[in-house]
GROMACS .gro file of C-alpha atoms in nm:
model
  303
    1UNK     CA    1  -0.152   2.198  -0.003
    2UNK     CA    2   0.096   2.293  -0.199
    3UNK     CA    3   0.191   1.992  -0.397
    4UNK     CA    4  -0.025   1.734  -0.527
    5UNK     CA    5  -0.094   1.415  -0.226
    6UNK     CA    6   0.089   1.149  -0.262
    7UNK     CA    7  -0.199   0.877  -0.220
    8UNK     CA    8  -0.102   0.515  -0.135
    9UNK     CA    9  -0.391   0.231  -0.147
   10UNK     CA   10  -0.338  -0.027   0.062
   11UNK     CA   11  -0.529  -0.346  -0.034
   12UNK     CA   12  -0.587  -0.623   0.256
   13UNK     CA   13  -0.625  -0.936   0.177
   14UNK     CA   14  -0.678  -1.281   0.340
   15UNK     CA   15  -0.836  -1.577   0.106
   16UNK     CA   16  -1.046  -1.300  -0.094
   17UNK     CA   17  -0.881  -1.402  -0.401
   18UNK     CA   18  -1.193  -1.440  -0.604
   19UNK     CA   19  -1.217  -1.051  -0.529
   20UNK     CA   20  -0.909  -0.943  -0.547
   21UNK     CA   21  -0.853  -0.835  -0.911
   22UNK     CA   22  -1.119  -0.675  -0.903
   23UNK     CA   23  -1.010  -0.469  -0.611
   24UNK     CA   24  -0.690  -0.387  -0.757
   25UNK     CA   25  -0.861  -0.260  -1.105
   26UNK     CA   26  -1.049   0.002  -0.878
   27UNK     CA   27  -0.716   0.171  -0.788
   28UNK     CA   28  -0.538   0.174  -1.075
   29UNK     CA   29  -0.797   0.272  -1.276
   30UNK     CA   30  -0.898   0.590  -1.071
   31UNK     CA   31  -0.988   0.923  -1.261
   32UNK     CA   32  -0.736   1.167  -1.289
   33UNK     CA   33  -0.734   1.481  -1.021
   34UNK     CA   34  -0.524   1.657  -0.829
   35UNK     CA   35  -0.340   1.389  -0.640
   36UNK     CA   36  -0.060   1.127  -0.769
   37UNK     CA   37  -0.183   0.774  -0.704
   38UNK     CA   38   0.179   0.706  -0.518
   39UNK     CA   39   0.112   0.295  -0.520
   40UNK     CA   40  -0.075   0.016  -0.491
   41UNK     CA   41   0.007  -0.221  -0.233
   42UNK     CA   42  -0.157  -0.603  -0.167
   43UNK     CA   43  -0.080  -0.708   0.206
   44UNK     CA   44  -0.162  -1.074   0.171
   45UNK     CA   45  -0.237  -1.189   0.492
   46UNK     CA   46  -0.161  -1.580   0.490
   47UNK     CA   47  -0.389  -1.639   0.246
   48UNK     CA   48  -0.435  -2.030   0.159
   49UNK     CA   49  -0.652  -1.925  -0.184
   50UNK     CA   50  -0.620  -1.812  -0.531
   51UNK     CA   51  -0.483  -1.479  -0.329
   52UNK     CA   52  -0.123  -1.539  -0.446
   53UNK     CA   53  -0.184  -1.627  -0.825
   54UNK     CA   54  -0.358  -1.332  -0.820
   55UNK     CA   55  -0.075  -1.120  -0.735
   56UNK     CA   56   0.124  -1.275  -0.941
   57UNK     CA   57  -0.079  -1.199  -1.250
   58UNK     CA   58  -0.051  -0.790  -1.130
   59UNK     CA   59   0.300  -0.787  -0.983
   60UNK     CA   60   0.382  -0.522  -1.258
   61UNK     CA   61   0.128  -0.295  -1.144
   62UNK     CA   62   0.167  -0.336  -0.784
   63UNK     CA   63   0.366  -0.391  -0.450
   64UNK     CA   64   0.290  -0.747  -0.282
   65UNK     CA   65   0.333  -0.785   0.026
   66UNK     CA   66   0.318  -1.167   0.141
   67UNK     CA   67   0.347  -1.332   0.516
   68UNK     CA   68   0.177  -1.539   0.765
   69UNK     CA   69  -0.137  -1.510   0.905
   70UNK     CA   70  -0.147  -1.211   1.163
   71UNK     CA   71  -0.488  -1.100   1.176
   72UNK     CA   72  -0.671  -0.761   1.096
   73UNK     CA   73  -0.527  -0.558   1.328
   74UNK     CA   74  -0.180  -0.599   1.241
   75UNK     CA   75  -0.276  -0.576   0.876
   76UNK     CA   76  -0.429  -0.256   0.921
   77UNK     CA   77  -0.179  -0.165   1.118
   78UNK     CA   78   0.089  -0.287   0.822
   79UNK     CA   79  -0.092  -0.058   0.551
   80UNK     CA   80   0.016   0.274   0.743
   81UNK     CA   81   0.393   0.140   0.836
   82UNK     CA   82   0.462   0.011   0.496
   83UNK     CA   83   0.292   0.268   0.285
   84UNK     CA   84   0.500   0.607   0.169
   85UNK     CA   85   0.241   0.815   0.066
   86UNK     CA   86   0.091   1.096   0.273
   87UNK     CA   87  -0.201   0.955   0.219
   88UNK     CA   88  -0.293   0.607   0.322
   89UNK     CA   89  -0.635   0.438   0.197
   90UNK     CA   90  -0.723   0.129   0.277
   91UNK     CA   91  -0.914  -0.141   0.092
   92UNK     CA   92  -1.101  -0.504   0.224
   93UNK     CA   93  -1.014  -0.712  -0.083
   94UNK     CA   94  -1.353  -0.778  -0.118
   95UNK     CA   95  -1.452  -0.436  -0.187
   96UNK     CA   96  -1.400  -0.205  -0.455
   97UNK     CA   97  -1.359   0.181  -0.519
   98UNK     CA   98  -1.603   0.416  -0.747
   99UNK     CA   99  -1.365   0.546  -1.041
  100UNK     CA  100  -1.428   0.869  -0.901
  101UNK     CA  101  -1.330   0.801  -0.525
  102UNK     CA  102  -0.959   1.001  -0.490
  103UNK     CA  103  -1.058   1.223  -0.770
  104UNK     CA  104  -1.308   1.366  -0.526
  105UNK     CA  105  -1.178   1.320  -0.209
  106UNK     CA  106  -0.855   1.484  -0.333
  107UNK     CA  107  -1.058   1.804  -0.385
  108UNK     CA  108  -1.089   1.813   0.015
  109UNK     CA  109  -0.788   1.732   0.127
  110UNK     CA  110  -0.692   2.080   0.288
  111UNK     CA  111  -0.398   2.150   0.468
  112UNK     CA  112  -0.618   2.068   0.855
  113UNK     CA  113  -0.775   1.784   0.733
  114UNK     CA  114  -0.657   1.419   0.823
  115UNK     CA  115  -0.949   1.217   0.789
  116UNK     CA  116  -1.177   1.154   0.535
  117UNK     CA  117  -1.509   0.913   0.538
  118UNK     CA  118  -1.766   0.863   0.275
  119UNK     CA  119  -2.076   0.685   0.195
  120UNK     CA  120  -2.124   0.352   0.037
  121UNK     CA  121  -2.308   0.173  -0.192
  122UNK     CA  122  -2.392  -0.200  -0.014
  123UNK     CA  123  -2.392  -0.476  -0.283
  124UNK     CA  124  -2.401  -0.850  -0.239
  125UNK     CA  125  -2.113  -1.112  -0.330
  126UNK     CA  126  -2.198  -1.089  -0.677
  127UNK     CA  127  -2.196  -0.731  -0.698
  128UNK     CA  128  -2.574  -0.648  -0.696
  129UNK     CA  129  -2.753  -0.401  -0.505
  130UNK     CA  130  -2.821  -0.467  -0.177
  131UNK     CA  131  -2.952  -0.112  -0.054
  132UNK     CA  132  -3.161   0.105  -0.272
  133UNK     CA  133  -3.009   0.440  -0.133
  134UNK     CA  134  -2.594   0.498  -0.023
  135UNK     CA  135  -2.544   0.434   0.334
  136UNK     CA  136  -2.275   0.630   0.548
  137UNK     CA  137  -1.975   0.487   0.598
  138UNK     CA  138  -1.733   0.463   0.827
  139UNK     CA  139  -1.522   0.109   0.780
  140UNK     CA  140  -1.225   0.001   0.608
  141UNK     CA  141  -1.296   0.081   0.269
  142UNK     CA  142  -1.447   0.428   0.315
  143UNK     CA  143  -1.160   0.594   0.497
  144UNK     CA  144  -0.881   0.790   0.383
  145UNK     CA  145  -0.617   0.896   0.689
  146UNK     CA  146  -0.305   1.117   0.645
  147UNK     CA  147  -0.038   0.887   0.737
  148UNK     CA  148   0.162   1.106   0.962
  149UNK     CA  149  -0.136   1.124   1.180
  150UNK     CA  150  -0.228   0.765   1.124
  151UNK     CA  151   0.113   0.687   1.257
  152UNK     CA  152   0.052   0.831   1.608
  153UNK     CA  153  -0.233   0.589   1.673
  154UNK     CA  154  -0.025   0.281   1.586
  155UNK     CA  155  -0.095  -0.038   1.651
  156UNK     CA  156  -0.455  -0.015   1.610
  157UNK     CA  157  -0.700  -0.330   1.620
  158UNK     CA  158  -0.944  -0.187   1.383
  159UNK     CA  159  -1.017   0.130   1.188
  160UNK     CA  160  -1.213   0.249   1.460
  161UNK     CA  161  -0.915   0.448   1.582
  162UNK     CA  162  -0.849   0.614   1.329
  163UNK     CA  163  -1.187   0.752   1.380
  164UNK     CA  164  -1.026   0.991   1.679
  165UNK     CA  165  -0.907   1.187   1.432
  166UNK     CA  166  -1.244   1.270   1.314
  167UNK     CA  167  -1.340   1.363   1.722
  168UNK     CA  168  -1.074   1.623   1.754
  169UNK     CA  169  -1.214   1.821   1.457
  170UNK     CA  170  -0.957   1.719   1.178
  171UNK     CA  171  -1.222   1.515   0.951
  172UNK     CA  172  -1.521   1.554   0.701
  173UNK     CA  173  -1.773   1.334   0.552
  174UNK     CA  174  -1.808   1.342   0.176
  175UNK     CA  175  -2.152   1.170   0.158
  176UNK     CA  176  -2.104   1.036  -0.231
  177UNK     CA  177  -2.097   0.676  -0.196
  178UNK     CA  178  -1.738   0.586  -0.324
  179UNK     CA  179  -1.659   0.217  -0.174
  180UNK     CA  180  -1.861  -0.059  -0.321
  181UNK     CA  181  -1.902  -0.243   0.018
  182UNK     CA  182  -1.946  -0.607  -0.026
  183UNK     CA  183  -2.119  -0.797   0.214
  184UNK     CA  184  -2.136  -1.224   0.212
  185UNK     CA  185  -2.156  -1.529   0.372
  186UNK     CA  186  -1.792  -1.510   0.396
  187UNK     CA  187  -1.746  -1.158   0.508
  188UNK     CA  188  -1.487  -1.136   0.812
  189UNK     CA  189  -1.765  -0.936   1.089
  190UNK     CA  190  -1.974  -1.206   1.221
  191UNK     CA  191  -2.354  -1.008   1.230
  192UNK     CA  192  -2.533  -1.304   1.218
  193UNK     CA  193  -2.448  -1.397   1.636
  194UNK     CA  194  -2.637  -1.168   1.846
  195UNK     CA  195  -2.396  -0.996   2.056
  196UNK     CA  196  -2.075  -1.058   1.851
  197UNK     CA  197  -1.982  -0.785   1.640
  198UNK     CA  198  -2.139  -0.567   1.914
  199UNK     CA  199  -1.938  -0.744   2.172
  200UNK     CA  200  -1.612  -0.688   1.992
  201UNK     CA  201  -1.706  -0.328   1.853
  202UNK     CA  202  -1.729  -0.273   2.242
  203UNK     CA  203  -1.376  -0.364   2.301
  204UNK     CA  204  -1.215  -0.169   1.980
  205UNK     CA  205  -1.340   0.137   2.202
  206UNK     CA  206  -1.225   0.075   2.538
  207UNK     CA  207  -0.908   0.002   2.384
  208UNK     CA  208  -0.887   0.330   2.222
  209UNK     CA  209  -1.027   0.516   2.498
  210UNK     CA  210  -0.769   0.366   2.728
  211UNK     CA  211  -0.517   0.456   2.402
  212UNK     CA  212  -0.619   0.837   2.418
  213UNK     CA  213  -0.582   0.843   2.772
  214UNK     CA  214  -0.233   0.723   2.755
  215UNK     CA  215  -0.133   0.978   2.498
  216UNK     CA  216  -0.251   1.237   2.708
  217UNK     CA  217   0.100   1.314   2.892
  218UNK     CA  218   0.246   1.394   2.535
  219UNK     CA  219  -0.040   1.474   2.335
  220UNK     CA  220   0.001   1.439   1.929
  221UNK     CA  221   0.025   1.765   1.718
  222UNK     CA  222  -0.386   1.674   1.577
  223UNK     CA  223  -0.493   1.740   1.951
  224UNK     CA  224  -0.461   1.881   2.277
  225UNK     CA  225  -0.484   1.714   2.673
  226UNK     CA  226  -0.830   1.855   2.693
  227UNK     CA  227  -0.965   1.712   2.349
  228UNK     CA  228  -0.804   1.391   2.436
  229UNK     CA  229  -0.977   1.360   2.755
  230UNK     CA  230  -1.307   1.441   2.611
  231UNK     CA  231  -1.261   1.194   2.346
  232UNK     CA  232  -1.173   0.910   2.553
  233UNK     CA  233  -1.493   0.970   2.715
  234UNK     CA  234  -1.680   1.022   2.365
  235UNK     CA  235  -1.565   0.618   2.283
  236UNK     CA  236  -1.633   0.500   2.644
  237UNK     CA  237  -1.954   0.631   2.604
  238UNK     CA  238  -1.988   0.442   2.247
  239UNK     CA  239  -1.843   0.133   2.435
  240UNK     CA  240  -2.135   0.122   2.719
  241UNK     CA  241  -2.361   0.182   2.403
  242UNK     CA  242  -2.209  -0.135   2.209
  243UNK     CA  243  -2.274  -0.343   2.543
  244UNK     CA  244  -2.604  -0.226   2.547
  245UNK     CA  245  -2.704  -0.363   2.251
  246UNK     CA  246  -2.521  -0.681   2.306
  247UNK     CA  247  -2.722  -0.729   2.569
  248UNK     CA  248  -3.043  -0.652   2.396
  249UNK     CA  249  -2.982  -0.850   2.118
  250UNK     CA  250  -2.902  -1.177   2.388
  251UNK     CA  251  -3.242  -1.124   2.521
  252UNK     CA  252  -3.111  -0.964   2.823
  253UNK     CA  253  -3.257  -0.683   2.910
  254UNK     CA  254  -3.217  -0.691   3.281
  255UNK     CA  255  -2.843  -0.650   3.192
  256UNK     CA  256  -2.901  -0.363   2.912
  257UNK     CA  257  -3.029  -0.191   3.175
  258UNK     CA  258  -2.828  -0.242   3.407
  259UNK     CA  259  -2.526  -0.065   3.227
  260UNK     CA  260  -2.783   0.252   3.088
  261UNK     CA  261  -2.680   0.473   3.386
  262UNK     CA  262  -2.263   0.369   3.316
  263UNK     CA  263  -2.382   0.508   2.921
  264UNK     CA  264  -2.535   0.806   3.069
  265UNK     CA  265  -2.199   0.902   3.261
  266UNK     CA  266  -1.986   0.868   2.958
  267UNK     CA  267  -2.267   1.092   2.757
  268UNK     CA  268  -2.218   1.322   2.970
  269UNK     CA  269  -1.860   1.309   3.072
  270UNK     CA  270  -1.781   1.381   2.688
  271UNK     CA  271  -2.075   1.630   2.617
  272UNK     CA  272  -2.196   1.381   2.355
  273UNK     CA  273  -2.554   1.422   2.188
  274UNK     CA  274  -2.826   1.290   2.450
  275UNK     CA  275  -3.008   1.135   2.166
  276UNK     CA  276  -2.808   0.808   2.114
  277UNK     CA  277  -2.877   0.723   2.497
  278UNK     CA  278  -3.232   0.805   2.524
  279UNK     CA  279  -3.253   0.520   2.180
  280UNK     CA  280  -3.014   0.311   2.383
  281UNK     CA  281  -3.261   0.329   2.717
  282UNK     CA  282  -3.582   0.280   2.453
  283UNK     CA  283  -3.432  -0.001   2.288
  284UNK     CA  284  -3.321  -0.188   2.662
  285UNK     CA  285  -3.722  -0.147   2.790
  286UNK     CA  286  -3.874  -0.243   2.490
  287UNK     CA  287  -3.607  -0.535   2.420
  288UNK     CA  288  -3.530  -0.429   2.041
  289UNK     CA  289  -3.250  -0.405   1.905
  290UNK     CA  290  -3.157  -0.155   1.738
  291UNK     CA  291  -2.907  -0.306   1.493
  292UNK     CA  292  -3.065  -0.594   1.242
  293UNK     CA  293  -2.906  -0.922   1.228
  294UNK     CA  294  -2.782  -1.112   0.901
  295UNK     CA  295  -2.992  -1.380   0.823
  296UNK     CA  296  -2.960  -1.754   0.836
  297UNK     CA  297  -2.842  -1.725   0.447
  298UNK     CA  298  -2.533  -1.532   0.514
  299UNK     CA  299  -2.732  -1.144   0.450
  300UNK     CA  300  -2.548  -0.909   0.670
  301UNK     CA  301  -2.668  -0.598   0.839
  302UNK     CA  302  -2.476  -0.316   0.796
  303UNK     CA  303  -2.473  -0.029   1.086
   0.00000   0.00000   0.00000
């Protein structure tokens, strides 16, 4: 680039006041690089907590942004319209960013690339190890999307969207885990219900597939008609693979099998990796899932 990113950190927030400062001390107190940390904005999303006295304690350092409840999706969607950056990078309130995070991801940000996922280091809700090694990333808090791209895929229901980006060949993976990725009895993603998150995960997809496919007739300057059809397929084939493991999880394997061959279609309609199906197919025979469940005492899975 030829000027320094603009970088705006979005923080969303809804009764994760207990977390919150601590989420806000992440951005501001980022290691220099080559970027300009733009702002630091708090979306508080009808929060009923400690959220608001929070803000109030950092309104000098940041941009507050304060309404009634409207859910995640039109948070998320909120952090791209009412950021300014060209950058826009997201934050669960009850995470928080390695001092390092836009330091390095700045050094990537090249003139093609709009998306940018990294690994994460899963703690518990008092901050301790919950992993021994980084796990990849992929939600909220590890993504960093260049808002005029971001912008194109508006209103989104979940991050997942901006994951198209990534599809068409305008992303990278920086595998340094740079989100501290919190995950409690509290946490928003229900993992402990077999089915749920899978269930919903499922729909996210569709949703976007059917998006893509709609953009199609006037395709976005980040693709073309012919990447956009393939990757509508690519998340209808990640949809079938979502039900599947609903199903499995539900003890219903006669209905995880049922929807293998509508998995293999996709897979092959977007000239996706065989692999995930033939785990997919092992996983509805056997009847094991392939995603662990939280625990009774609020422990999450993470996949």
């Amino acid at each position: 680039m030829n000027s320094l990113p603009r970088i705006s950190c979005v923080i969303l927030c809804h009764n994760y006041g207990r977390y919150l400062d601590q989420a806000i001390t992440s951005c501001l107190e980022q290691e220099p690089g080559s970027y300009i940390l733009h702002e630091v904005i708090v979306i508080d999303d009808g929060s009923t907590d400690e959220t608001e006295e929070v803000c109030r304690r950092r309104e000098s350092d940041i941009k507050v942004i304060r309404r009634n409840r409207q859910g995640f999706g039109q948070t998320l969607t909120d952090a791209i319209l009412l950021s300014s950056g060209d950058w826009v990078v997201p934050l669960d309130a009850d995470d928080w960013f390695h001092p390092a995070k836009l330091r390095t991801c700045a050094e990537v940000m090249t003139r093609g690339t709009l998306f940018i996922e990294h690994w994460e280091s899963v703690v518990d809700s008092l901050g301790r190890p919950k992993l021994k090694e980084p796990h990849p990333g992929g939600n909220t808090s590890t993504l960093l999307v260049h808002r005029e791209a971001a912008l194109s895929l508006l209103p989104v229901s979940n991050e997942i969207f901006f994951h198209a980006l990534r599809e068409a060949g305008r992303g990278l993976v920086v595998r340094d885990p740079m989100t501290f990725y919190r995950v409690h009895p509290r946490s928003m993603t229900d993992r402990s219900t077999p089915g749920v998150s899978q269930d919903y995960r499922a729909e996210v997809c569709s949703a976007l597939a059917d998006r893509l496919r709609g953009m199609r007739g006037n395709p976005p300057s980040w693709a073309t008609d012919h990447q956009l059809k393939r990757i509508s397929r690519h998340f209808r084939a990640l949809a079938s693979r979502h039900r599947v493991e609903s199903s499995v999880q539900r003890e219903k394997r006669l209905s995880a099998l049922f929807l293998i061959p509508e998995m293999l279609n996709h897979t092959i309609s977007a000239r996706d990796p065989i692999v995930p199906w033939l785990r997919s197919l092992s996983s509805a025979i056997a009847g094991r899932p392939q995603v662990r469940l939280a625990t009774v005492q609020g422990e999450a899975a993470h996949s």
